[in-house]
Amino acid sequence: MAHTDDQTMRRDLRREIAGTIGLLTDEHDFRAMRRYRSFTFDNHTSYLQQVEALLKTRASQGSHTTVALFDPQEYAEFCADTGLDPDVQSSRTRFTAELATTGPVLPYEGQPLADLVPALVDEAVRQATWEYASTLLARLGACASCGEDIGRAAFTRASHLLVRILDTAGAGNRHLVCSVTATPETLVSVLHADEDDQGAIQLDEAEALEFTTVLALGIATRSPGGLVIRTSASGTTDRVYGWRLRGEGLEPLTAGEVFDAYCTDIESGDIISPESDVDYCVPPDLGEEGQTPGHRH
């Protein structure tokens, strides 16, 4: 009887343990890991199928699992820094445990792996964008004339602008895109702001933080950039409008400029047919909040 009770308790304890799986999302990363003899998988498609089967099994047993993006290069650097042998399974386990606290992770909630993988990649891009923009902001230091922290002031300014933009957007769901020309490449951040049944705006905190940081970087460095918002509400046409970054403020785009931006392929420059039931229009007045402050860093 005691033996049976012990088995039951151990089974119940397993359900209390949260697990993390490090996932190799693409063929290139999978091939990089195959150089380790202890990595016994030989086919990426089969590997993904086995991962999905394991996730389903754990979920059916009541276990919670998060999925982390496993980067072979970061893994090799981790092993070099910690003195671990990269060709040992326990080293991969240690690295995955580290990812659970520092890397991009998503909870497995029964979704197909085909949906989870792109979402995980997007999360990794979002985190990398935020980290890069944050680093650049921190390097700006203090204003030579007034001593104010330039990055912190720009972040505060960007936060106020974002609140004002959401407040003036009217009813419905909002989809915002901010792009800032930076070195070595343009930074792009996306923010979804949906309304609940009571009309309150729901934001993902991580998304909002990244979006505000990218906008702040554009403000602080006075880099070329822009912000476009699309609002959608039941029973009405979608509205699209935006601004270009101008100094520490936002300058409204004309309806024609918004139309051209939305109906031009970014990479090829080819004209794209405009969507039906979409109103390309001028943005609402942001008031004094949208104007460029008199002070210059």
C-alpha positions as protocol buffer text, in pm:
chain_id: "A"
residue {
  index: 1
  type: MET
  ca { x: 0 y: 0 z: 0 }
}
residue {
  index: 2
  type: ALA
  ca { x: 285 y: 236 z: 89 }
}
residue {
  index: 3
  type: HIS
  ca { x: 455 y: 156 z: -245 }
}
residue {
  index: 4
  type: THR
  ca { x: 136 y: 247 z: -435 }
}
residue {
  index: 5
  type: ASP
  ca { x: 102 y: 570 z: -238 }
}
residue {
  index: 6
  type: ASP
  ca { x: 463 y: 659 z: -321 }
}
residue {
  index: 7
  type: GLN
  ca { x: 399 y: 604 z: -693 }
}
residue {
  index: 8
  type: THR
  ca { x: 87 y: 819 z: -677 }
}
residue {
  index: 9
  type: MET
  ca { x: 270 y: 1100 z: -500 }
}
residue {
  index: 10
  type: ARG
  ca { x: 558 y: 1090 z: -751 }
}
residue {
  index: 11
  type: ARG
  ca { x: 310 y: 1102 z: -1039 }
}
residue {
  index: 12
  type: ASP
  ca { x: 137 y: 1399 z: -880 }
}
residue {
  index: 13
  type: LEU
  ca { x: 472 y: 1571 z: -821 }
}
residue {
  index: 14
  type: ARG
  ca { x: 565 y: 1530 z: -1189 }
}
residue {
  index: 15
  type: ARG
  ca { x: 254 y: 1728 z: -1273 }
}
residue {
  index: 16
  type: GLU
  ca { x: 376 y: 2007 z: -1046 }
}
residue {
  index: 17
  type: ILE
  ca { x: 704 y: 2043 z: -1238 }
}
residue {
  index: 18
  type: ALA
  ca { x: 708 y: 2300 z: -1516 }
}
residue {
  index: 19
  type: GLY
  ca { x: 931 y: 2200 z: -1807 }
}
residue {
  index: 20
  type: THR
  ca { x: 1106 y: 2385 z: -2091 }
}
residue {
  index: 21
  type: ILE
  ca { x: 1196 y: 2239 z: -2429 }
}
residue {
  index: 22
  type: GLY
  ca { x: 1464 y: 2404 z: -2641 }
}
residue {
  index: 23
  type: LEU
  ca { x: 1340 y: 2397 z: -2999 }
}
residue {
  index: 24
  type: LEU
  ca { x: 1548 y: 2407 z: -3317 }
}
residue {
  index: 25
  type: THR
  ca { x: 1301 y: 2586 z: -3541 }
}
residue {
  index: 26
  type: ASP
  ca { x: 1479 y: 2570 z: -3877 }
}
residue {
  index: 27
  type: GLU
  ca { x: 1683 y: 2329 z: -4085 }
}
residue {
  index: 28
  type: HIS
  ca { x: 2001 y: 2537 z: -4066 }
}
residue {
  index: 29
  type: ASP
  ca { x: 2012 y: 2532 z: -3686 }
}
residue {
  index: 30
  type: PHE
  ca { x: 1924 y: 2163 z: -3686 }
}
residue {
  index: 31
  type: ARG
  ca { x: 2220 y: 2082 z: -3913 }
}
residue {
  index: 32
  type: ALA
  ca { x: 2450 y: 2286 z: -3688 }
}
residue {
  index: 33
  type: MET
  ca { x: 2358 y: 2067 z: -3390 }
}
residue {
  index: 34
  type: ARG
  ca { x: 2421 y: 1745 z: -3581 }
}
residue {
  index: 35
  type: ARG
  ca { x: 2796 y: 1799 z: -3544 }
}
residue {
  index: 36
  type: TYR
  ca { x: 2757 y: 1676 z: -3185 }
}
residue {
  index: 37
  type: ARG
  ca { x: 2757 y: 1297 z: -3160 }
}
residue {
  index: 38
  type: SER
  ca { x: 2528 y: 1306 z: -2857 }
}
residue {
  index: 39
  type: PHE
  ca { x: 2262 y: 1480 z: -3067 }
}
residue {
  index: 40
  type: THR
  ca { x: 2102 y: 1170 z: -3215 }
}
residue {
  index: 41
  type: PHE
  ca { x: 1833 y: 1317 z: -3441 }
}
residue {
  index: 42
  type: ASP
  ca { x: 1904 y: 1296 z: -3814 }
}
residue {
  index: 43
  type: ASN
  ca { x: 1593 y: 1448 z: -3975 }
}
residue {
  index: 44
  type: HIS
  ca { x: 1447 y: 1789 z: -3892 }
}
residue {
  index: 45
  type: THR
  ca { x: 1091 y: 1703 z: -3995 }
}
residue {
  index: 46
  type: SER
  ca { x: 1095 y: 1389 z: -3784 }
}
residue {
  index: 47
  type: TYR
  ca { x: 1247 y: 1586 z: -3496 }
}
residue {
  index: 48
  type: LEU
  ca { x: 963 y: 1839 z: -3506 }
}
residue {
  index: 49
  type: GLN
  ca { x: 706 y: 1560 z: -3513 }
}
residue {
  index: 50
  type: GLN
  ca { x: 862 y: 1401 z: -3205 }
}
residue {
  index: 51
  type: VAL
  ca { x: 869 y: 1736 z: -3023 }
}
residue {
  index: 52
  type: GLU
  ca { x: 501 y: 1793 z: -3098 }
}
residue {
  index: 53
  type: ALA
  ca { x: 413 y: 1443 z: -2980 }
}
residue {
  index: 54
  type: LEU
  ca { x: 602 y: 1502 z: -2655 }
}
residue {
  index: 55
  type: LEU
  ca { x: 427 y: 1835 z: -2600 }
}
residue {
  index: 56
  type: LYS
  ca { x: 87 y: 1673 z: -2650 }
}
residue {
  index: 57
  type: THR
  ca { x: 175 y: 1390 z: -2413 }
}
residue {
  index: 58
  type: ARG
  ca { x: 287 y: 1627 z: -2139 }
}
residue {
  index: 59
  type: ALA
  ca { x: -26 y: 1837 z: -2184 }
}
residue {
  index: 60
  type: SER
  ca { x: -248 y: 1529 z: -2161 }
}
residue {
  index: 61
  type: GLN
  ca { x: -76 y: 1441 z: -1832 }
}
residue {
  index: 62
  type: GLY
  ca { x: -147 y: 1787 z: -1692 }
}
residue {
  index: 63
  type: SER
  ca { x: 211 y: 1913 z: -1720 }
}
residue {
  index: 64
  type: HIS
  ca { x: 288 y: 2272 z: -1817 }
}
residue {
  index: 65
  type: THR
  ca { x: 558 y: 2318 z: -2082 }
}
residue {
  index: 66
  type: THR
  ca { x: 721 y: 2626 z: -2228 }
}
residue {
  index: 67
  type: VAL
  ca { x: 904 y: 2622 z: -2560 }
}
residue {
  index: 68
  type: ALA
  ca { x: 1230 y: 2816 z: -2599 }
}
residue {
  index: 69
  type: LEU
  ca { x: 1418 y: 2907 z: -2914 }
}
residue {
  index: 70
  type: PHE
  ca { x: 1741 y: 2705 z: -2917 }
}
residue {
  index: 71
  type: ASP
  ca { x: 2024 y: 2887 z: -3097 }
}
residue {
  index: 72
  type: PRO
  ca { x: 2331 y: 2665 z: -3169 }
}
residue {
  index: 73
  type: GLN
  ca { x: 2573 y: 2959 z: -3176 }
}
residue {
  index: 74
  type: GLU
  ca { x: 2450 y: 3092 z: -2842 }
}
residue {
  index: 75
  type: TYR
  ca { x: 2472 y: 2736 z: -2708 }
}
residue {
  index: 76
  type: ALA
  ca { x: 2836 y: 2704 z: -2814 }
}
residue {
  index: 77
  type: GLU
  ca { x: 2916 y: 3040 z: -2652 }
}
residue {
  index: 78
  type: PHE
  ca { x: 2735 y: 2936 z: -2334 }
}
residue {
  index: 79
  type: CYS
  ca { x: 2939 y: 2617 z: -2311 }
}
residue {
  index: 80
  type: ALA
  ca { x: 3263 y: 2805 z: -2374 }
}
residue {
  index: 81
  type: ASP
  ca { x: 3181 y: 3061 z: -2103 }
}
residue {
  index: 82
  type: THR
  ca { x: 3077 y: 2800 z: -1846 }
}
residue {
  index: 83
  type: GLY
  ca { x: 3340 y: 2539 z: -1928 }
}
residue {
  index: 84
  type: LEU
  ca { x: 3080 y: 2277 z: -2022 }
}
residue {
  index: 85
  type: ASP
  ca { x: 3128 y: 2008 z: -2285 }
}
residue {
  index: 86
  type: PRO
  ca { x: 2883 y: 2098 z: -2568 }
}
residue {
  index: 87
  type: ASP
  ca { x: 2867 y: 1734 z: -2678 }
}
residue {
  index: 88
  type: VAL
  ca { x: 2687 y: 1622 z: -2364 }
}
residue {
  index: 89
  type: GLN
  ca { x: 2311 y: 1608 z: -2320 }
}
residue {
  index: 90
  type: SER
  ca { x: 2328 y: 1757 z: -1971 }
}
residue {
  index: 91
  type: SER
  ca { x: 2495 y: 2069 z: -2116 }
}
residue {
  index: 92
  type: ARG
  ca { x: 2200 y: 2119 z: -2351 }
}
residue {
  index: 93
  type: THR
  ca { x: 1970 y: 2078 z: -2053 }
}
residue {
  index: 94
  type: ARG
  ca { x: 2163 y: 2344 z: -1859 }
}
residue {
  index: 95
  type: PHE
  ca { x: 2144 y: 2581 z: -2155 }
}
residue {
  index: 96
  type: THR
  ca { x: 1771 y: 2522 z: -2198 }
}
residue {
  index: 97
  type: ALA
  ca { x: 1716 y: 2597 z: -1829 }
}
residue {
  index: 98
  type: GLU
  ca { x: 1902 y: 2925 z: -1882 }
}
residue {
  index: 99
  type: LEU
  ca { x: 1679 y: 3006 z: -2180 }
}
residue {
  index: 100
  type: ALA
  ca { x: 1373 y: 2956 z: -1962 }
}
residue {
  index: 101
  type: THR
  ca { x: 1469 y: 3267 z: -1764 }
}
residue {
  index: 102
  type: THR
  ca { x: 1651 y: 3483 z: -2020 }
}
residue {
  index: 103
  type: GLY
  ca { x: 1548 y: 3380 z: -2370 }
}
residue {
  index: 104
  type: PRO
  ca { x: 1235 y: 3403 z: -2582 }
}
residue {
  index: 105
  type: VAL
  ca { x: 983 y: 3143 z: -2461 }
}
residue {
  index: 106
  type: LEU
  ca { x: 617 y: 3068 z: -2525 }
}
residue {
  index: 107
  type: PRO
  ca { x: 381 y: 2841 z: -2333 }
}
residue {
  index: 108
  type: TYR
  ca { x: 249 y: 2534 z: -2509 }
}
residue {
  index: 109
  type: GLU
  ca { x: -130 y: 2551 z: -2495 }
}
residue {
  index: 110
  type: GLY
  ca { x: -223 y: 2278 z: -2740 }
}
residue {
  index: 111
  type: GLN
  ca { x: -160 y: 2485 z: -3053 }
}
residue {
  index: 112
  type: PRO
  ca { x: -10 y: 2309 z: -3358 }
}
residue {
  index: 113
  type: LEU
  ca { x: 366 y: 2334 z: -3382 }
}
residue {
  index: 114
  type: ALA
  ca { x: 318 y: 2495 z: -3724 }
}
residue {
  index: 115
  type: ASP
  ca { x: 158 y: 2791 z: -3541 }
}
residue {
  index: 116
  type: LEU
  ca { x: 389 y: 2790 z: -3241 }
}
residue {
  index: 117
  type: VAL
  ca { x: 717 y: 2803 z: -3439 }
}
residue {
  index: 118
  type: PRO
  ca { x: 655 y: 3133 z: -3625 }
}
residue {
  index: 119
  type: ALA
  ca { x: 515 y: 3285 z: -3306 }
}
residue {
  index: 120
  type: LEU
  ca { x: 833 y: 3182 z: -3122 }
}
residue {
  index: 121
  type: VAL
  ca { x: 1052 y: 3330 z: -3397 }
}
residue {
  index: 122
  type: ASP
  ca { x: 852 y: 3654 z: -3380 }
}
residue {
  index: 123
  type: GLU
  ca { x: 903 y: 3661 z: -3003 }
}
residue {
  index: 124
  type: ALA
  ca { x: 1278 y: 3618 z: -3053 }
}
residue {
  index: 125
  type: VAL
  ca { x: 1287 y: 3904 z: -3304 }
}
residue {
  index: 126
  type: ARG
  ca { x: 1084 y: 4123 z: -3067 }
}
residue {
  index: 127
  type: GLN
  ca { x: 1323 y: 4056 z: -2778 }
}
residue {
  index: 128
  type: ALA
  ca { x: 1632 y: 4114 z: -2993 }
}
residue {
  index: 129
  type: THR
  ca { x: 1488 y: 4441 z: -3124 }
}
residue {
  index: 130
  type: TRP
  ca { x: 1411 y: 4562 z: -2773 }
}
residue {
  index: 131
  type: GLU
  ca { x: 1756 y: 4468 z: -2643 }
}
residue {
  index: 132
  type: TYR
  ca { x: 1932 y: 4640 z: -2934 }
}
residue {
  index: 133
  type: ALA
  ca { x: 1722 y: 4959 z: -2910 }
}
residue {
  index: 134
  type: SER
  ca { x: 1765 y: 4967 z: -2531 }
}
residue {
  index: 135
  type: THR
  ca { x: 2142 y: 4937 z: -2566 }
}
residue {
  index: 136
  type: LEU
  ca { x: 2157 y: 5223 z: -2814 }
}
residue {
  index: 137
  type: LEU
  ca { x: 1939 y: 5441 z: -2590 }
}
residue {
  index: 138
  type: ALA
  ca { x: 2158 y: 5372 z: -2286 }
}
residue {
  index: 139
  type: ARG
  ca { x: 2472 y: 5469 z: -2480 }
}
residue {
  index: 140
  type: LEU
  ca { x: 2341 y: 5818 z: -2555 }
}
residue {
  index: 141
  type: GLY
  ca { x: 2424 y: 5934 z: -2203 }
}
residue {
  index: 142
  type: ALA
  ca { x: 2336 y: 6275 z: -2063 }
}
residue {
  index: 143
  type: CYS
  ca { x: 2252 y: 6598 z: -2242 }
}
residue {
  index: 144
  type: ALA
  ca { x: 2561 y: 6820 z: -2255 }
}
residue {
  index: 145
  type: SER
  ca { x: 2363 y: 7136 z: -2184 }
}
residue {
  index: 146
  type: CYS
  ca { x: 2118 y: 7027 z: -1912 }
}
residue {
  index: 147
  type: GLY
  ca { x: 2252 y: 6695 z: -1783 }
}
residue {
  index: 148
  type: GLU
  ca { x: 1922 y: 6512 z: -1847 }
}
residue {
  index: 149
  type: ASP
  ca { x: 1948 y: 6146 z: -1944 }
}
residue {
  index: 150
  type: ILE
  ca { x: 1866 y: 6155 z: -2316 }
}
residue {
  index: 151
  type: GLY
  ca { x: 1745 y: 5796 z: -2342 }
}
residue {
  index: 152
  type: ARG
  ca { x: 1522 y: 5819 z: -2035 }
}
residue {
  index: 153
  type: ALA
  ca { x: 1373 y: 6150 z: -2149 }
}
residue {
  index: 154
  type: ALA
  ca { x: 1304 y: 6008 z: -2496 }
}
residue {
  index: 155
  type: PHE
  ca { x: 1136 y: 5701 z: -2348 }
}
residue {
  index: 156
  type: THR
  ca { x: 909 y: 5922 z: -2136 }
}
residue {
  index: 157
  type: ARG
  ca { x: 828 y: 6129 z: -2444 }
}
residue {
  index: 158
  type: ALA
  ca { x: 753 y: 5817 z: -2650 }
}
residue {
  index: 159
  type: SER
  ca { x: 527 y: 5680 z: -2375 }
}
residue {
  index: 160
  type: HIS
  ca { x: 322 y: 5999 z: -2370 }
}
residue {
  index: 161
  type: LEU
  ca { x: 292 y: 5997 z: -2749 }
}
residue {
  index: 162
  type: LEU
  ca { x: 177 y: 5636 z: -2754 }
}
residue {
  index: 163
  type: VAL
  ca { x: -91 y: 5701 z: -2492 }
}
residue {
  index: 164
  type: ARG
  ca { x: -213 y: 6002 z: -2689 }
}
residue {
  index: 165
  type: ILE
  ca { x: -224 y: 5805 z: -3015 }
}
residue {
  index: 166
  type: LEU
  ca { x: -429 y: 5527 z: -2856 }
}
residue {
  index: 167
  type: ASP
  ca { x: -662 y: 5775 z: -2686 }
}
residue {
  index: 168
  type: THR
  ca { x: -740 y: 5957 z: -3012 }
}
residue {
  index: 169
  type: ALA
  ca { x: -782 y: 5642 z: -3222 }
}
residue {
  index: 170
  type: GLY
  ca { x: -1152 y: 5600 z: -3149 }
}
residue {
  index: 171
  type: ALA
  ca { x: -1333 y: 5273 z: -3087 }
}
residue {
  index: 172
  type: GLY
  ca { x: -1206 y: 4940 z: -3216 }
}
residue {
  index: 173
  type: ASN
  ca { x: -888 y: 4738 z: -3230 }
}
residue {
  index: 174
  type: ARG
  ca { x: -561 y: 4909 z: -3314 }
}
residue {
  index: 175
  type: HIS
  ca { x: -261 y: 4772 z: -3503 }
}
residue {
  index: 176
  type: LEU
  ca { x: 46 y: 4998 z: -3486 }
}
residue {
  index: 177
  type: VAL
  ca { x: 376 y: 4976 z: -3672 }
}
residue {
  index: 178
  type: CYS
  ca { x: 677 y: 5191 z: -3591 }
}
residue {
  index: 179
  type: SER
  ca { x: 990 y: 5191 z: -3806 }
}
residue {
  index: 180
  type: VAL
  ca { x: 1316 y: 5373 z: -3734 }
}
residue {
  index: 181
  type: THR
  ca { x: 1616 y: 5386 z: -3965 }
}
residue {
  index: 182
  type: ALA
  ca { x: 1915 y: 5269 z: -3764 }
}
residue {
  index: 183
  type: THR
  ca { x: 2256 y: 5115 z: -3823 }
}
residue {
  index: 184
  type: PRO
  ca { x: 2302 y: 4850 z: -3952 }
}
residue {
  index: 185
  type: GLU
  ca { x: 1935 y: 4799 z: -4037 }
}
residue {
  index: 186
  type: THR
  ca { x: 1591 y: 4952 z: -3992 }
}
residue {
  index: 187
  type: LEU
  ca { x: 1418 y: 4861 z: -3666 }
}
residue {
  index: 188
  type: VAL
  ca { x: 1049 y: 4770 z: -3694 }
}
residue {
  index: 189
  type: SER
  ca { x: 814 y: 4718 z: -3402 }
}
residue {
  index: 190
  type: VAL
  ca { x: 449 y: 4611 z: -3400 }
}
residue {
  index: 191
  type: LEU
  ca { x: 190 y: 4670 z: -3128 }
}
residue {
  index: 192
  type: HIS
  ca { x: -159 y: 4524 z: -3104 }
}
residue {
  index: 193
  type: ALA
  ca { x: -409 y: 4711 z: -2890 }
}
residue {
  index: 194
  type: ASP
  ca { x: -747 y: 4541 z: -2876 }
}
residue {
  index: 195
  type: GLU
  ca { x: -1062 y: 4648 z: -2696 }
}
residue {
  index: 196
  type: ASP
  ca { x: -1239 y: 4416 z: -2455 }
}
residue {
  index: 197
  type: ASP
  ca { x: -1617 y: 4396 z: -2408 }
}
residue {
  index: 198
  type: GLN
  ca { x: -1609 y: 4698 z: -2175 }
}
residue {
  index: 199
  type: GLY
  ca { x: -1412 y: 4909 z: -2424 }
}
residue {
  index: 200
  type: ALA
  ca { x: -1088 y: 4897 z: -2227 }
}
residue {
  index: 201
  type: ILE
  ca { x: -766 y: 4872 z: -2428 }
}
residue {
  index: 202
  type: GLN
  ca { x: -569 y: 4549 z: -2378 }
}
residue {
  index: 203
  type: LEU
  ca { x: -193 y: 4563 z: -2439 }
}
residue {
  index: 204
  type: ASP
  ca { x: 78 y: 4301 z: -2423 }
}
residue {
  index: 205
  type: GLU
  ca { x: 331 y: 4455 z: -2183 }
}
residue {
  index: 206
  type: ALA
  ca { x: 636 y: 4315 z: -2364 }
}
residue {
  index: 207
  type: GLU
  ca { x: 506 y: 4437 z: -2701 }
}
residue {
  index: 208
  type: ALA
  ca { x: 431 y: 4781 z: -2560 }
}
residue {
  index: 209
  type: LEU
  ca { x: 777 y: 4805 z: -2401 }
}
residue {
  index: 210
  type: GLU
  ca { x: 953 y: 4716 z: -2725 }
}
residue {
  index: 211
  type: PHE
  ca { x: 735 y: 4952 z: -2931 }
}
residue {
  index: 212
  type: THR
  ca { x: 794 y: 5243 z: -2694 }
}
residue {
  index: 213
  type: THR
  ca { x: 1169 y: 5175 z: -2688 }
}
residue {
  index: 214
  type: VAL
  ca { x: 1197 y: 5177 z: -3068 }
}
residue {
  index: 215
  type: LEU
  ca { x: 993 y: 5498 z: -3088 }
}
residue {
  index: 216
  type: ALA
  ca { x: 1211 y: 5650 z: -2815 }
}
residue {
  index: 217
  type: LEU
  ca { x: 1526 y: 5562 z: -3009 }
}
residue {
  index: 218
  type: GLY
  ca { x: 1392 y: 5743 z: -3315 }
}
residue {
  index: 219
  type: ILE
  ca { x: 1308 y: 6048 z: -3102 }
}
residue {
  index: 220
  type: ALA
  ca { x: 1640 y: 6052 z: -2916 }
}
residue {
  index: 221
  type: THR
  ca { x: 1855 y: 6015 z: -3230 }
}
residue {
  index: 222
  type: ARG
  ca { x: 1622 y: 6216 z: -3459 }
}
residue {
  index: 223
  type: SER
  ca { x: 1644 y: 5930 z: -3707 }
}
residue {
  index: 224
  type: PRO
  ca { x: 1417 y: 5902 z: -4010 }
}
residue {
  index: 225
  type: GLY
  ca { x: 1115 y: 5694 z: -3929 }
}
residue {
  index: 226
  type: GLY
  ca { x: 741 y: 5674 z: -3908 }
}
residue {
  index: 227
  type: LEU
  ca { x: 442 y: 5538 z: -3723 }
}
residue {
  index: 228
  type: VAL
  ca { x: 130 y: 5400 z: -3890 }
}
residue {
  index: 229
  type: ILE
  ca { x: -189 y: 5282 z: -3719 }
}
residue {
  index: 230
  type: ARG
  ca { x: -479 y: 5080 z: -3853 }
}
residue {
  index: 231
  type: THR
  ca { x: -805 y: 5080 z: -3659 }
}
residue {
  index: 232
  type: SER
  ca { x: -1078 y: 4821 z: -3703 }
}
residue {
  index: 233
  type: ALA
  ca { x: -1427 y: 4836 z: -3556 }
}
residue {
  index: 234
  type: SER
  ca { x: -1734 y: 4625 z: -3628 }
}
residue {
  index: 235
  type: GLY
  ca { x: -1968 y: 4778 z: -3883 }
}
residue {
  index: 236
  type: THR
  ca { x: -1722 y: 5037 z: -4015 }
}
residue {
  index: 237
  type: THR
  ca { x: -1440 y: 5050 z: -4268 }
}
residue {
  index: 238
  type: ASP
  ca { x: -1084 y: 5019 z: -4139 }
}
residue {
  index: 239
  type: ARG
  ca { x: -898 y: 5348 z: -4103 }
}
residue {
  index: 240
  type: VAL
  ca { x: -526 y: 5383 z: -4177 }
}
residue {
  index: 241
  type: TYR
  ca { x: -321 y: 5692 z: -4097 }
}
residue {
  index: 242
  type: GLY
  ca { x: 17 y: 5785 z: -3962 }
}
residue {
  index: 243
  type: TRP
  ca { x: 301 y: 6024 z: -3891 }
}
residue {
  index: 244
  type: ARG
  ca { x: 666 y: 6069 z: -3977 }
}
residue {
  index: 245
  type: LEU
  ca { x: 917 y: 6129 z: -3700 }
}
residue {
  index: 246
  type: ARG
  ca { x: 1018 y: 6493 z: -3695 }
}
residue {
  index: 247
  type: GLY
  ca { x: 1262 y: 6597 z: -3425 }
}
residue {
  index: 248
  type: GLU
  ca { x: 1106 y: 6493 z: -3094 }
}
residue {
  index: 249
  type: GLY
  ca { x: 753 y: 6507 z: -3232 }
}
residue {
  index: 250
  type: LEU
  ca { x: 531 y: 6353 z: -3497 }
}
residue {
  index: 251
  type: GLU
  ca { x: 437 y: 6518 z: -3826 }
}
residue {
  index: 252
  type: PRO
  ca { x: 106 y: 6399 z: -3979 }
}
residue {
  index: 253
  type: LEU
  ca { x: 120 y: 6214 z: -4310 }
}
residue {
  index: 254
  type: THR
  ca { x: -126 y: 6314 z: -4578 }
}
residue {
  index: 255
  type: ALA
  ca { x: -386 y: 6062 z: -4693 }
}
residue {
  index: 256
  type: GLY
  ca { x: -193 y: 6028 z: -5019 }
}
residue {
  index: 257
  type: GLU
  ca { x: 133 y: 5953 z: -4838 }
}
residue {
  index: 258
  type: VAL
  ca { x: -35 y: 5686 z: -4628 }
}
residue {
  index: 259
  type: PHE
  ca { x: -192 y: 5537 z: -4941 }
}
residue {
  index: 260
  type: ASP
  ca { x: 146 y: 5529 z: -5118 }
}
residue {
  index: 261
  type: ALA
  ca { x: 313 y: 5367 z: -4816 }
}
residue {
  index: 262
  type: TYR
  ca { x: 51 y: 5093 z: -4788 }
}
residue {
  index: 263
  type: CYS
  ca { x: 24 y: 5028 z: -5162 }
}
residue {
  index: 264
  type: THR
  ca { x: 396 y: 4998 z: -5240 }
}
residue {
  index: 265
  type: ASP
  ca { x: 597 y: 4678 z: -5195 }
}
residue {
  index: 266
  type: ILE
  ca { x: 879 y: 4762 z: -4953 }
}
residue {
  index: 267
  type: GLU
  ca { x: 1141 y: 4541 z: -5121 }
}
residue {
  index: 268
  type: SER
  ca { x: 1057 y: 4571 z: -5492 }
}
residue {
  index: 269
  type: GLY
  ca { x: 894 y: 4913 z: -5502 }
}
residue {
  index: 270
  type: ASP
  ca { x: 609 y: 4773 z: -5711 }
}
residue {
  index: 271
  type: ILE
  ca { x: 257 y: 4908 z: -5674 }
}
residue {
  index: 272
  type: ILE
  ca { x: 18 y: 4687 z: -5474 }
}
residue {
  index: 273
  type: SER
  ca { x: -356 y: 4700 z: -5526 }
}
residue {
  index: 274
  type: PRO
  ca { x: -528 y: 4889 z: -5242 }
}
residue {
  index: 275
  type: GLU
  ca { x: -753 y: 4695 z: -5009 }
}
residue {
  index: 276
  type: SER
  ca { x: -1126 y: 4740 z: -5035 }
}
residue {
  index: 277
  type: ASP
  ca { x: -1319 y: 4889 z: -4741 }
}
residue {
  index: 278
  type: VAL
  ca { x: -1013 y: 5073 z: -4612 }
}
residue {
  index: 279
  type: ASP
  ca { x: -1004 y: 5448 z: -4559 }
}
residue {
  index: 280
  type: TYR
  ca { x: -658 y: 5601 z: -4598 }
}
residue {
  index: 281
  type: CYS
  ca { x: -688 y: 5930 z: -4411 }
}
residue {
  index: 282
  type: VAL
  ca { x: -514 y: 6205 z: -4216 }
}
residue {
  index: 283
  type: PRO
  ca { x: -452 y: 6134 z: -3845 }
}
residue {
  index: 284
  type: PRO
  ca { x: -645 y: 6300 z: -3563 }
}
residue {
  index: 285
  type: ASP
  ca { x: -489 y: 6602 z: -3396 }
}
residue {
  index: 286
  type: LEU
  ca { x: -265 y: 6494 z: -3110 }
}
residue {
  index: 287
  type: GLY
  ca { x: -268 y: 6841 z: -2964 }
}
residue {
  index: 288
  type: GLU
  ca { x: 36 y: 6979 z: -2786 }
}
residue {
  index: 289
  type: GLU
  ca { x: 153 y: 6626 z: -2705 }
}
residue {
  index: 290
  type: GLY
  ca { x: 233 y: 6562 z: -3070 }
}
residue {
  index: 291
  type: GLN
  ca { x: 435 y: 6880 z: -3121 }
}
residue {
  index: 292
  type: THR
  ca { x: 811 y: 6896 z: -3103 }
}
residue {
  index: 293
  type: PRO
  ca { x: 919 y: 7042 z: -2765 }
}
residue {
  index: 294
  type: GLY
  ca { x: 1119 y: 7359 z: -2764 }
}
residue {
  index: 295
  type: HIS
  ca { x: 1417 y: 7206 z: -2580 }
}
residue {
  index: 296
  type: ARG
  ca { x: 1684 y: 7037 z: -2792 }
}
residue {
  index: 297
  type: HIS
  ca { x: 1941 y: 6791 z: -2662 }
}
